CSV table of C-alpha atoms in Angstrom, one decimal:
chain,number,residue,atom,x,y,z
A,1,MET,CA,0.0,0.0,0.2
A,2,GLN,CA,1.3,3.6,-0.8
A,3,VAL,CA,0.7,6.1,1.6
A,4,VAL,CA,1.4,9.7,0.0
A,5,ARG,CA,2.7,11.6,2.6
A,6,VAL,CA,2.1,15.6,2.8
A,7,ILE,CA,5.1,17.8,3.6
A,8,PRO,CA,5.0,21.4,4.7
A,9,CYS,CA,8.4,23.4,4.1
A,10,LEU,CA,9.5,26.2,6.6
A,11,ASP,CA,12.1,28.5,5.3
A,12,VAL,CA,14.4,29.6,8.3
A,13,ALA,CA,16.9,32.2,9.2
A,14,ASP,CA,19.0,32.6,11.9
A,15,GLY,CA,16.8,29.8,13.9
A,16,ARG,CA,13.6,31.6,13.0
A,17,VAL,CA,10.8,30.9,10.6
A,18,VAL,CA,10.8,33.3,7.9
A,19,LYS,CA,8.9,34.8,4.7
A,20,GLY,CA,5.6,35.6,6.2
A,21,VAL,CA,3.9,32.5,7.9
A,22,ASN,CA,0.2,33.7,8.8
A,23,PHE,CA,-1.4,31.7,11.3
A,24,VAL,CA,-3.9,34.1,13.4
A,25,ASP,CA,-3.7,32.3,16.6
A,26,LEU,CA,0.2,31.9,17.4
A,27,ARG,CA,2.0,33.4,19.8
A,28,ASP,CA,5.1,33.8,17.9
A,29,ALA,CA,5.3,33.2,14.1
A,30,GLY,CA,8.6,32.8,14.0
A,31,ASP,CA,9.3,30.2,16.1
A,32,PRO,CA,9.9,26.9,14.5
A,33,VAL,CA,8.9,24.7,17.5
A,34,GLU,CA,5.3,26.0,17.6
A,35,LEU,CA,4.7,26.0,13.8
A,36,ALA,CA,5.9,22.6,13.6
A,37,ALA,CA,3.7,22.0,16.5
A,38,VAL,CA,0.8,23.1,14.5
A,39,TYR,CA,1.3,21.0,11.7
A,40,ASN,CA,1.7,17.9,13.5
A,41,GLU,CA,-1.5,18.8,15.0
A,42,GLN,CA,-2.8,19.2,11.4
A,43,GLY,CA,-1.5,15.6,10.6
A,44,ALA,CA,1.5,17.0,8.6
A,45,ASP,CA,3.4,13.7,7.6
A,46,GLU,CA,7.0,15.3,7.9
A,47,LEU,CA,8.4,18.8,7.5
A,48,VAL,CA,11.3,20.3,5.5
A,49,PHE,CA,13.1,23.3,7.4
A,50,LEU,CA,15.0,25.3,4.5
A,51,ASP,CA,18.1,27.5,5.6
A,52,ILE,CA,18.2,30.5,3.6
A,53,GLY,CA,20.3,32.1,5.9
A,54,ALA,CA,24.0,32.7,4.6
A,55,THR,CA,26.2,33.2,7.7
A,56,HIS,CA,28.1,30.6,10.0
A,57,GLU,CA,26.7,31.9,13.0
A,58,GLY,CA,23.3,31.1,11.5
A,59,ARG,CA,24.3,27.4,10.7
A,60,ASP,CA,24.9,27.2,14.3
A,61,THR,CA,21.3,28.7,15.4
A,62,THR,CA,20.1,26.0,12.8
A,63,VAL,CA,21.3,23.4,14.8
A,64,ALA,CA,20.0,24.5,17.8
A,65,MET,CA,16.5,24.8,16.3
A,66,ALA,CA,16.9,21.1,15.1
A,67,ALA,CA,17.6,20.2,18.7
A,68,ALA,CA,14.5,22.5,19.8
A,69,VAL,CA,12.0,20.7,17.3
A,70,ALA,CA,13.2,17.1,18.0
A,71,GLU,CA,12.0,17.7,22.1
A,72,GLN,CA,8.8,18.5,21.2
A,73,VAL,CA,7.7,17.2,18.0
A,74,PHE,CA,7.7,13.8,17.0
A,75,ILE,CA,7.4,13.3,13.6
A,76,PRO,CA,10.0,13.1,11.0
A,77,PHE,CA,11.9,16.2,9.9
A,78,THR,CA,14.6,17.5,7.3
A,79,ILE,CA,16.7,20.2,7.1
A,80,GLY,CA,18.4,21.5,4.0
A,81,GLY,CA,20.5,24.7,3.2
A,82,GLY,CA,23.9,25.3,3.4
A,83,ILE,CA,25.0,21.8,4.2
A,84,ARG,CA,28.6,21.4,2.6
A,85,SER,CA,30.1,18.8,4.3
A,86,VAL,CA,29.8,15.2,6.4
A,87,ASP,CA,30.4,17.0,9.4
A,88,ASP,CA,27.5,19.7,8.8
A,89,ALA,CA,25.2,16.7,8.3
A,90,ARG,CA,26.2,15.1,11.5
A,91,LYS,CA,25.9,18.2,13.5
A,92,LEU,CA,22.0,18.5,12.4
A,93,LEU,CA,21.6,14.2,12.8
A,94,ARG,CA,22.8,14.3,16.1
A,95,ALA,CA,20.5,17.3,17.2
A,96,GLY,CA,17.6,15.5,15.9
A,97,ALA,CA,17.1,15.9,12.5
A,98,ASP,CA,16.1,13.0,10.5
A,99,LYS,CA,17.4,13.5,7.3
A,100,VAL,CA,19.8,16.4,5.5
A,101,SER,CA,19.1,17.5,2.1
A,102,ILE,CA,21.9,18.6,-0.1
A,103,ASN,CA,21.7,20.4,-3.3
A,104,SER,CA,24.5,23.1,-4.4
A,105,ALA,CA,27.1,21.3,-2.8
A,106,ALA,CA,25.8,17.8,-4.5
A,107,VAL,CA,26.3,19.7,-7.6
A,108,ALA,CA,29.5,20.8,-6.5
A,109,ARG,CA,31.1,17.5,-5.0
A,110,PRO,CA,28.9,14.9,-6.0
A,111,GLU,CA,30.9,12.2,-3.8
A,112,LEU,CA,29.4,14.1,-0.9
A,113,VAL,CA,26.2,12.1,-1.2
A,114,THR,CA,27.9,9.1,-1.1
A,115,GLU,CA,29.8,10.1,2.1
A,116,ILE,CA,26.7,11.3,4.2
A,117,ALA,CA,25.1,8.2,2.8
A,118,GLU,CA,27.7,5.5,4.0
A,119,GLU,CA,28.2,7.6,7.2
A,120,PHE,CA,24.7,7.5,8.4
A,121,GLY,CA,22.2,5.7,5.7
A,122,SER,CA,20.9,6.7,2.8
A,123,GLN,CA,17.6,7.2,4.6
A,124,CYS,CA,18.7,10.0,5.8
A,125,CYS,CA,20.5,11.5,2.5
A,126,VAL,CA,17.9,13.5,0.4
A,127,VAL,CA,19.0,15.3,-2.7
A,128,ALA,CA,17.3,18.3,-3.6
A,129,ILE,CA,17.3,19.4,-7.3
A,130,ASP,CA,16.0,22.6,-8.5
A,131,GLY,CA,15.0,22.1,-12.3
A,132,ARG,CA,13.7,24.1,-15.1
A,133,ARG,CA,12.5,23.8,-18.6
A,134,SER,CA,15.6,24.4,-20.9
A,135,PRO,CA,14.9,23.1,-24.3
A,136,GLY,CA,17.6,21.8,-26.3
A,137,ALA,CA,19.9,22.4,-23.4
A,138,THR,CA,20.0,18.9,-22.0
A,139,ASP,CA,18.4,15.5,-23.5
A,140,SER,CA,15.5,15.5,-21.5
A,141,GLY,CA,14.8,19.4,-21.8
A,142,TYR,CA,15.1,20.1,-17.8
A,143,GLU,CA,18.4,21.8,-16.6
A,144,VAL,CA,19.5,21.7,-12.9
A,145,PHE,CA,20.0,25.1,-11.5
A,146,VAL,CA,21.7,25.9,-8.3
A,147,ALA,CA,21.7,29.4,-6.0
A,148,GLY,CA,18.1,29.8,-5.7
A,149,GLY,CA,17.3,28.8,-9.3
A,150,ARG,CA,19.5,31.5,-10.6
A,151,THR,CA,22.6,29.7,-12.0
A,152,GLY,CA,22.4,27.2,-14.5
A,153,THR,CA,24.6,24.1,-14.7
A,154,GLY,CA,24.1,22.7,-17.8
A,155,GLN,CA,23.5,19.4,-16.0
A,156,ASP,CA,20.4,17.2,-17.3
A,157,VAL,CA,17.6,17.0,-14.2
A,158,VAL,CA,17.1,13.5,-15.3
A,159,GLY,CA,20.8,12.2,-15.6
A,160,TRP,CA,21.6,14.2,-12.4
A,161,ALA,CA,18.7,12.1,-10.8
A,162,SER,CA,19.7,8.9,-11.5
A,163,ARG,CA,23.4,9.6,-10.8
A,164,VAL,CA,22.2,10.9,-7.1
A,165,ALA,CA,20.3,7.7,-6.7
A,166,GLU,CA,23.3,5.9,-7.7
A,167,LEU,CA,25.7,7.6,-5.3
A,168,GLY,CA,23.5,7.1,-2.5
A,169,ALA,CA,20.8,9.4,-2.1
A,170,GLY,CA,17.8,7.8,-0.4
A,171,GLU,CA,15.3,10.5,-1.5
A,172,ILE,CA,14.8,13.1,-4.2
A,173,LEU,CA,13.3,16.5,-3.4
A,174,LEU,CA,12.7,17.7,-6.5
A,175,THR,CA,11.5,21.0,-7.4
A,176,SER,CA,10.5,23.1,-10.5
A,177,MET,CA,11.9,26.8,-10.3
A,178,ASP,CA,9.7,27.4,-13.1
A,179,ARG,CA,6.4,26.8,-11.1
A,180,ASP,CA,7.9,27.9,-7.7
A,181,GLY,CA,5.9,30.5,-6.4
A,182,THR,CA,3.6,30.7,-9.7
A,183,GLY,CA,0.4,28.7,-8.0
A,184,ASP,CA,0.4,26.9,-11.3
A,185,GLY,CA,0.5,23.3,-9.8
A,186,PHE,CA,3.5,21.1,-10.1
A,187,ASP,CA,5.7,20.4,-13.2
A,188,HIS,CA,4.0,17.0,-13.7
A,189,ALA,CA,6.1,16.3,-16.9
A,190,MET,CA,9.4,17.0,-15.4
A,191,THR,CA,8.5,15.1,-12.1
A,192,GLN,CA,7.3,11.7,-14.3
A,193,ALA,CA,10.6,12.3,-16.4
A,194,VAL,CA,12.5,12.0,-13.0
A,195,THR,CA,10.2,8.8,-11.5
A,196,ASP,CA,10.2,7.1,-14.5
A,197,VAL,CA,14.3,6.6,-14.1
A,198,VAL,CA,15.1,6.3,-10.3
A,199,ASN,CA,13.4,3.8,-7.8
A,200,VAL,CA,13.9,6.1,-4.4
A,201,PRO,CA,10.9,8.3,-3.3
A,202,VAL,CA,10.5,11.3,-5.0
A,203,ILE,CA,8.8,14.5,-3.5
A,204,ALA,CA,7.1,16.8,-5.8
A,205,SER,CA,7.5,20.1,-5.1
A,206,GLY,CA,7.0,23.6,-6.6
A,207,GLY,CA,3.8,25.4,-8.0
A,208,VAL,CA,1.0,24.1,-5.4
A,209,GLY,CA,-1.4,26.9,-5.7
A,210,SER,CA,-4.3,25.1,-4.2
A,211,VAL,CA,-4.8,21.5,-2.2
A,212,ALA,CA,-6.4,20.5,-5.8
A,213,ASP,CA,-3.0,20.8,-7.1
A,214,LEU,CA,-1.7,18.0,-5.0
A,215,ALA,CA,-2.9,14.9,-6.4
A,216,GLY,CA,-1.2,15.7,-9.9
A,217,GLY,CA,2.1,15.8,-8.5
A,218,VAL,CA,1.3,11.7,-7.7
A,219,VAL,CA,-1.4,10.6,-10.5
A,220,LYS,CA,0.5,12.4,-13.2
A,221,GLY,CA,4.2,12.6,-11.9
A,222,GLY,CA,4.1,9.7,-10.0
A,223,ALA,CA,6.2,11.1,-7.2
A,224,ASP,CA,5.8,9.7,-3.8
A,225,ALA,CA,5.4,12.5,-1.8
A,226,VAL,CA,4.0,16.3,-2.1
A,227,LEU,CA,5.4,19.4,-0.6
A,228,ALA,CA,4.1,22.8,-0.5
A,229,ALA,CA,4.8,26.0,1.7
A,230,THR,CA,2.5,29.0,0.5
A,231,ILE,CA,-1.3,27.5,0.6
A,232,PHE,CA,-0.4,25.9,4.4
A,233,HIS,CA,1.4,29.1,5.7
A,234,PHE,CA,-1.3,31.9,4.6
A,235,GLY,CA,-4.1,29.5,6.1
A,236,HIS,CA,-5.5,29.1,3.1
A,237,ALA,CA,-5.5,25.1,3.6
A,238,SER,CA,-4.5,23.0,6.3
A,239,VAL,CA,-2.7,19.9,6.1
A,240,ALA,CA,-6.4,17.8,6.5
A,241,ASP,CA,-7.7,19.8,3.8
A,242,ALA,CA,-4.7,18.5,1.6
A,243,LYS,CA,-5.2,15.4,2.8
A,244,THR,CA,-9.0,15.4,1.9
A,245,ALA,CA,-8.1,16.5,-1.9
A,246,LEU,CA,-5.9,13.7,-2.4
A,247,GLN,CA,-8.2,11.2,-1.0
A,248,SER,CA,-10.9,12.4,-3.1
A,249,ALA,CA,-8.4,11.9,-6.1
A,250,GLY,CA,-8.4,8.1,-4.8
A,251,LEU,CA,-5.1,8.2,-3.1
A,252,THR,CA,-4.4,6.8,0.3
A,253,VAL,CA,-3.2,9.0,2.8
A,254,ARG,CA,-2.6,8.9,6.7
A,255,PRO,CA,-5.8,10.2,8.1
A,256,GLY,CA,-5.1,13.7,9.8
G,1,MET,CA,0.4,19.4,26.1
G,2,LYS,CA,3.0,18.2,28.2
G,3,PRO,CA,2.7,15.4,30.4
G,4,ASP,CA,3.1,16.3,34.2
G,5,THR,CA,6.8,15.4,35.3
G,6,THR,CA,6.6,16.5,38.7
G,7,ASN,CA,6.7,13.3,40.1
G,8,VAL,CA,10.2,12.5,38.0
G,9,ALA,CA,11.8,10.7,40.7
G,10,SER,CA,9.3,7.9,40.7
G,11,GLU,CA,9.6,7.4,37.5
G,12,PRO,CA,11.7,4.8,35.5
G,13,ARG,CA,15.2,5.3,34.7
G,14,LEU,CA,15.7,4.1,31.2
G,15,ALA,CA,19.2,3.4,29.4
G,16,VAL,CA,19.3,4.3,25.7
G,17,LEU,CA,22.1,2.2,24.2
G,18,ASP,CA,24.5,5.0,22.7
G,19,TYR,CA,26.6,3.1,19.9
G,20,GLY,CA,27.8,6.0,18.2
G,21,ILE,CA,25.7,6.3,14.7
G,22,GLY,CA,22.8,7.8,13.8
G,23,ASN,CA,20.1,9.7,15.4
G,24,LEU,CA,19.8,8.3,18.7
G,25,ARG,CA,18.6,11.3,20.3
G,26,SER,CA,15.2,11.0,19.0
G,27,ALA,CA,14.1,8.1,21.1
G,28,GLN,CA,15.7,9.6,24.1
G,29,LYS,CA,13.6,12.6,23.9
G,30,ALA,CA,10.6,11.2,23.3
G,31,LEU,CA,11.0,9.1,26.4
G,32,GLU,CA,11.9,12.5,28.3
G,33,TYR,CA,9.1,13.9,26.7
G,34,LEU,CA,6.7,11.0,28.3
G,35,GLY,CA,8.4,11.9,31.8
G,36,ALA,CA,11.0,9.0,32.0
G,37,GLU,CA,14.2,9.8,32.9
G,38,ALA,CA,16.4,8.5,29.6
G,39,GLN,CA,20.3,8.6,29.6
G,40,LEU,CA,22.3,7.5,26.6
G,41,THR,CA,24.9,5.5,27.6
G,42,ALA,CA,27.1,2.8,26.4
G,43,ASP,CA,28.2,2.1,30.4
G,44,PRO,CA,28.0,-1.4,31.6
G,45,ASP,CA,26.9,-0.3,35.2
G,46,VAL,CA,24.5,2.4,34.0
G,47,ILE,CA,22.7,0.0,31.8
G,48,GLU,CA,22.5,-2.9,34.8
G,49,GLN,CA,20.7,-0.3,36.9
G,50,ALA,CA,18.3,0.6,34.6
G,51,ASP,CA,14.4,0.0,35.0
G,52,GLY,CA,14.3,-0.7,31.0
G,53,VAL,CA,16.7,-0.5,28.3
G,54,VAL,CA,16.2,1.0,24.5
G,55,LEU,CA,18.2,-0.2,21.2
G,56,PRO,CA,17.4,2.5,18.5
G,57,GLY,CA,18.7,2.2,15.5
G,58,VAL,CA,19.2,3.5,11.8
G,59,GLY,CA,21.0,2.5,8.8
G,60,ALA,CA,22.9,-0.5,8.1
G,61,PHE,CA,22.5,-3.9,9.9
G,62,GLY,CA,26.0,-4.8,9.2
G,63,ALA,CA,27.4,-1.7,10.2
G,64,SER,CA,25.3,-1.2,13.3
G,65,ILE,CA,26.0,-4.9,14.6
G,66,GLU,CA,29.8,-3.9,14.1
G,67,ALA,CA,29.1,-0.9,16.0
G,68,LEU,CA,27.5,-2.8,19.0
G,69,HIS,CA,30.5,-5.1,19.2
G,70,ARG,CA,33.1,-1.8,18.9
G,71,THR,CA,31.5,-0.2,21.7
G,72,GLY,CA,31.0,-3.1,24.0
G,73,LEU,CA,27.1,-3.3,23.7
G,74,PHE,CA,26.8,-6.5,21.8
G,75,GLU,CA,27.7,-8.4,25.2
G,76,ALA,CA,25.7,-5.7,27.2
G,77,ALA,CA,22.7,-6.7,24.9
G,78,ILE,CA,23.1,-10.0,25.8
G,79,GLU,CA,23.3,-9.5,29.7
G,80,VAL,CA,20.2,-6.9,29.6
G,81,ALA,CA,18.2,-9.8,28.2
G,82,GLU,CA,19.8,-12.4,30.3
G,83,ARG,CA,18.6,-10.0,33.5
G,84,GLN,CA,15.2,-9.8,32.2
G,85,GLN,CA,15.3,-6.0,32.0
G,86,PRO,CA,12.6,-4.7,29.7
G,87,PHE,CA,14.1,-4.4,26.3
G,88,LEU,CA,12.7,-2.3,23.3
G,89,GLY,CA,14.3,-2.5,19.9
G,90,ILE,CA,13.7,0.1,17.4
G,91,CYS,CA,13.8,-0.2,13.6
G,92,VAL,CA,17.5,-1.7,13.0
G,93,GLY,CA,17.5,-2.5,16.5
G,94,MET,CA,14.4,-4.6,16.2
G,95,GLN,CA,16.6,-6.2,13.3
G,96,MET,CA,19.4,-6.8,15.5
G,97,MET,CA,17.6,-8.5,18.4
G,98,TYR,CA,17.0,-11.4,15.2
G,99,GLU,CA,19.4,-14.0,14.1
G,100,GLY,CA,20.8,-12.5,11.3
G,101,SER,CA,19.6,-10.3,8.1
G,102,ASP,CA,20.1,-10.9,4.3
G,103,GLU,CA,21.3,-7.3,4.2
G,104,SER,CA,24.9,-9.0,5.7
G,105,PRO,CA,24.7,-12.6,5.5
G,106,GLU,CA,27.7,-13.1,7.0
G,107,THR,CA,26.8,-10.8,10.4
G,108,VAL,CA,25.7,-12.8,13.2
G,109,GLY,CA,22.7,-10.9,15.2
G,110,LEU,CA,21.8,-10.8,18.8
G,111,GLY,CA,19.4,-13.9,18.5
G,112,LEU,CA,17.2,-12.5,21.1
G,113,LEU,CA,14.3,-13.3,19.0
G,114,PRO,CA,14.0,-16.4,16.9
G,115,GLY,CA,14.1,-16.0,13.0
G,116,ARG,CA,15.7,-14.0,10.4
G,117,VAL,CA,15.3,-10.6,8.6
G,118,THR,CA,14.7,-10.4,4.9
G,119,TRP,CA,14.2,-7.8,2.0
G,120,LEU,CA,11.0,-6.3,1.8
G,121,SER,CA,9.1,-7.6,-1.8
G,122,GLU,CA,10.6,-6.4,-4.8
G,123,SER,CA,7.4,-5.7,-6.1
G,124,VAL,CA,7.1,-2.3,-3.8
G,125,LYS,CA,9.4,0.7,-3.6
G,126,ARG,CA,12.4,0.3,-1.3
G,127,PRO,CA,12.9,1.7,1.2
G,128,GLN,CA,9.4,2.1,2.5
G,129,MET,CA,9.2,5.5,3.5
G,130,GLN,CA,6.0,6.3,4.8
G,131,TRP,CA,3.1,6.0,7.2
G,132,ASN,CA,1.7,3.2,7.6
G,133,GLN,CA,-1.4,1.3,9.5
G,134,LEU,CA,-0.9,-1.3,12.1
G,135,SER,CA,-2.7,-4.2,12.8
G,136,CYS,CA,-2.6,-5.2,16.7
G,137,THR,CA,-3.2,-8.1,18.9
G,138,ASP,CA,-4.3,-7.8,22.3
G,139,HIS,CA,-0.5,-7.4,23.8
G,140,GLN,CA,0.4,-4.6,26.2
G,141,LEU,CA,2.9,-3.3,24.6
G,142,VAL,CA,0.8,-2.2,21.4
G,143,LYS,CA,-2.2,-1.6,23.8
G,144,GLY,CA,-4.5,1.2,21.5
G,145,LEU,CA,-2.6,1.0,18.4
G,146,ASP,CA,-4.6,-0.9,16.6
G,147,GLY,CA,-5.8,0.5,13.6
G,148,GLU,CA,-3.5,3.4,13.9
G,149,TRP,CA,-0.4,4.8,11.9
G,150,VAL,CA,3.0,4.7,12.4
G,151,TYR,CA,6.1,5.8,10.4
G,152,PHE,CA,8.5,3.5,8.7
G,153,VAL,CA,11.8,3.5,7.1
G,154,HIS,CA,13.1,0.3,5.9
G,155,SER,CA,14.1,-1.8,3.5
G,156,LEU,CA,14.0,-5.3,5.1
G,157,SER,CA,11.8,-6.7,8.0
G,158,PRO,CA,11.7,-10.1,10.0
G,159,ASP,CA,10.7,-12.9,7.7
G,160,SER,CA,6.5,-12.9,8.2
G,161,SER,CA,7.2,-16.4,6.1
G,162,ASP,CA,9.0,-17.7,9.1
G,163,PRO,CA,6.2,-19.2,11.6
G,164,GLN,CA,8.8,-18.8,14.4
G,165,VAL,CA,8.8,-15.0,13.7
G,166,MET,CA,5.2,-14.8,13.3
G,167,GLU,CA,4.5,-16.4,16.6
G,168,ASN,CA,6.3,-13.3,18.0
G,169,ALA,CA,4.7,-10.7,15.9
G,170,ILE,CA,2.2,-8.5,17.8
G,171,ALA,CA,1.4,-5.8,14.8
G,172,THR,CA,1.8,-6.1,11.2
G,173,ALA,CA,1.1,-3.9,8.5
G,174,ASN,CA,0.8,-4.1,4.8
G,175,TYR,CA,3.7,-3.1,2.2
G,176,GLY,CA,4.2,-5.8,-0.7
G,177,GLY,CA,2.8,-8.2,1.7
G,178,THR,CA,2.7,-9.0,5.3
G,179,VAL,CA,5.6,-6.9,7.5
G,180,VAL,CA,5.9,-7.4,11.0
G,181,ALA,CA,5.5,-4.2,12.6
G,182,ALA,CA,6.0,-5.1,16.1
G,183,SER,CA,7.3,-8.4,17.9
G,184,ALA,CA,7.3,-9.4,21.8
G,185,SER,CA,9.1,-12.7,23.1
G,186,LYS,CA,6.8,-14.9,24.9
G,187,THR,CA,9.2,-15.9,27.4
G,188,GLN,CA,11.1,-12.8,28.3
G,189,PRO,CA,10.4,-9.1,28.3
G,190,ILE,CA,11.7,-8.6,24.9
G,191,TYR,CA,10.0,-5.8,22.3
G,192,ALA,CA,10.6,-4.6,19.1
G,193,THR,CA,9.3,-2.1,16.5
G,194,GLN,CA,10.1,-2.0,12.9
G,195,PHE,CA,8.7,1.3,12.8
G,196,HIS,CA,10.1,4.4,14.8
G,197,PRO,CA,7.7,5.2,17.7
G,198,GLU,CA,9.7,8.0,18.5
G,199,LYS,CA,8.8,9.7,14.9
G,200,SER,CA,5.0,8.2,15.2
G,201,ALA,CA,3.4,11.5,16.4
G,202,LYS,CA,0.9,10.6,19.0
G,203,SER,CA,0.5,6.9,18.2
G,204,GLY,CA,4.1,6.3,18.8
G,205,LEU,CA,4.1,8.1,22.0
G,206,ALA,CA,1.6,5.7,23.0
G,207,LEU,CA,3.7,3.0,22.4
G,208,LEU,CA,6.5,4.4,24.3
G,209,ALA,CA,4.0,5.2,26.9
G,210,ASN,CA,3.3,1.7,27.1
G,211,PHE,CA,6.6,0.5,27.2
G,212,ILE,CA,7.5,2.6,30.0
G,213,ASP,CA,4.5,1.1,32.0
G,214,SER,CA,6.4,-2.1,31.8
G,215,CYS,CA,9.5,-0.3,32.8
G,216,ARG,CA,7.5,1.2,36.0
G,217,GLN,CA,6.4,-2.1,37.1
G,218,GLU,CA,10.0,-3.6,36.6
G,219,HIS,CA,11.0,-0.7,38.5
G,220,ALA,CA,8.1,-0.9,41.5
G,221,ASN,CA,9.2,-4.6,41.7
G,222,SER,CA,12.8,-3.5,42.2
G,223,GLU,CA,11.8,-1.4,45.0
G,224,VAL,CA,9.9,-3.7,46.8
């Protein structure tokens, strides 16, 4: 039985949740622990915290944040952003994160995927891939971008996905940079191109404008899990609403 | 939200075996959240004094058994069972309690539960990395968990085609066939879960609370 996971994604910097999370009943909308608890109550299956801060001091705060979340919220969570070494990963995992997600650092040095997988197990090594349509630039027509979608790498999204799976990635977080922030729904074709070639779980990301968009990532894209940020943070929809929508599309979810 | 921990002095003391790999702290934190005293340790004296022992685990079977040997915890785990201390294995911790695993066929497991660990069906994606629903017996460890959802991350599980394994199964889930989700020895206080109770929200905390109850009884007996 395949059970689709619903994963809210929170952007953090200096240990605080940023980018306008807007729940009316929160004491402190920037407190990652409080937000994690809210999403847990709504039935979130996992959480992703993306560290968008850039400083070393900020990274240490992220480690402290992971520890604080792990003390209070007992669902799996992933931390991504700025992880460049096995040591960076170790600090976060020891603090209580279940998985780490690497992106640019894996593109720069693919062996990092293997190093993290060998040290801690594939199950905690997520590789995040930011893809854009670049007709003609790559075989599949999708190109890997880094630096928040600003810099093209010339690498093929599909080729890179199958390479990181071979290197030991336990999961792929696939974001369409074309769709991210548009609310137009997932890029189903890119998602399917990746899920067709890898055996590890794939999380579809980028473009969810309403809960009705979620099922497409699974039904059309073949993804195992769906990630969204905006629709949850601004109270447009709860995780429970997301699950109802997935169930209406005939998919199995853990009830909220 | 947080349980009352004012009577912490009367709470059981648990030892969480620290063999140095992976995220072992989540199990400790969940036990503490439930009001138990839980210490990450490899110290044989601390383990012997504990009212209950937890063997958490993530990663590979072979590397984990090797780490148990390296930290002296392989022998310590055998002794925990011999002393009849309540003992809970989680995920790879569960798998290590069996005789061996097809993941590293040469490696000998703790052998505290009869049978071997085998690969999940090739018909499904491996690892199973998702929440799944439990069917439970009326065993005390899984009290209140029948029909509940818990979080799994694993590619192998105790061999559900082996009658010896199924005799000790107290909860199952369906993933390309029957998956043994939890086991309990019929003769000793040895328990194991393939899923991660420390990552399974309310349902997982309920299971850990059931385990703490077993330890509490042990604690009460030892004080008499």
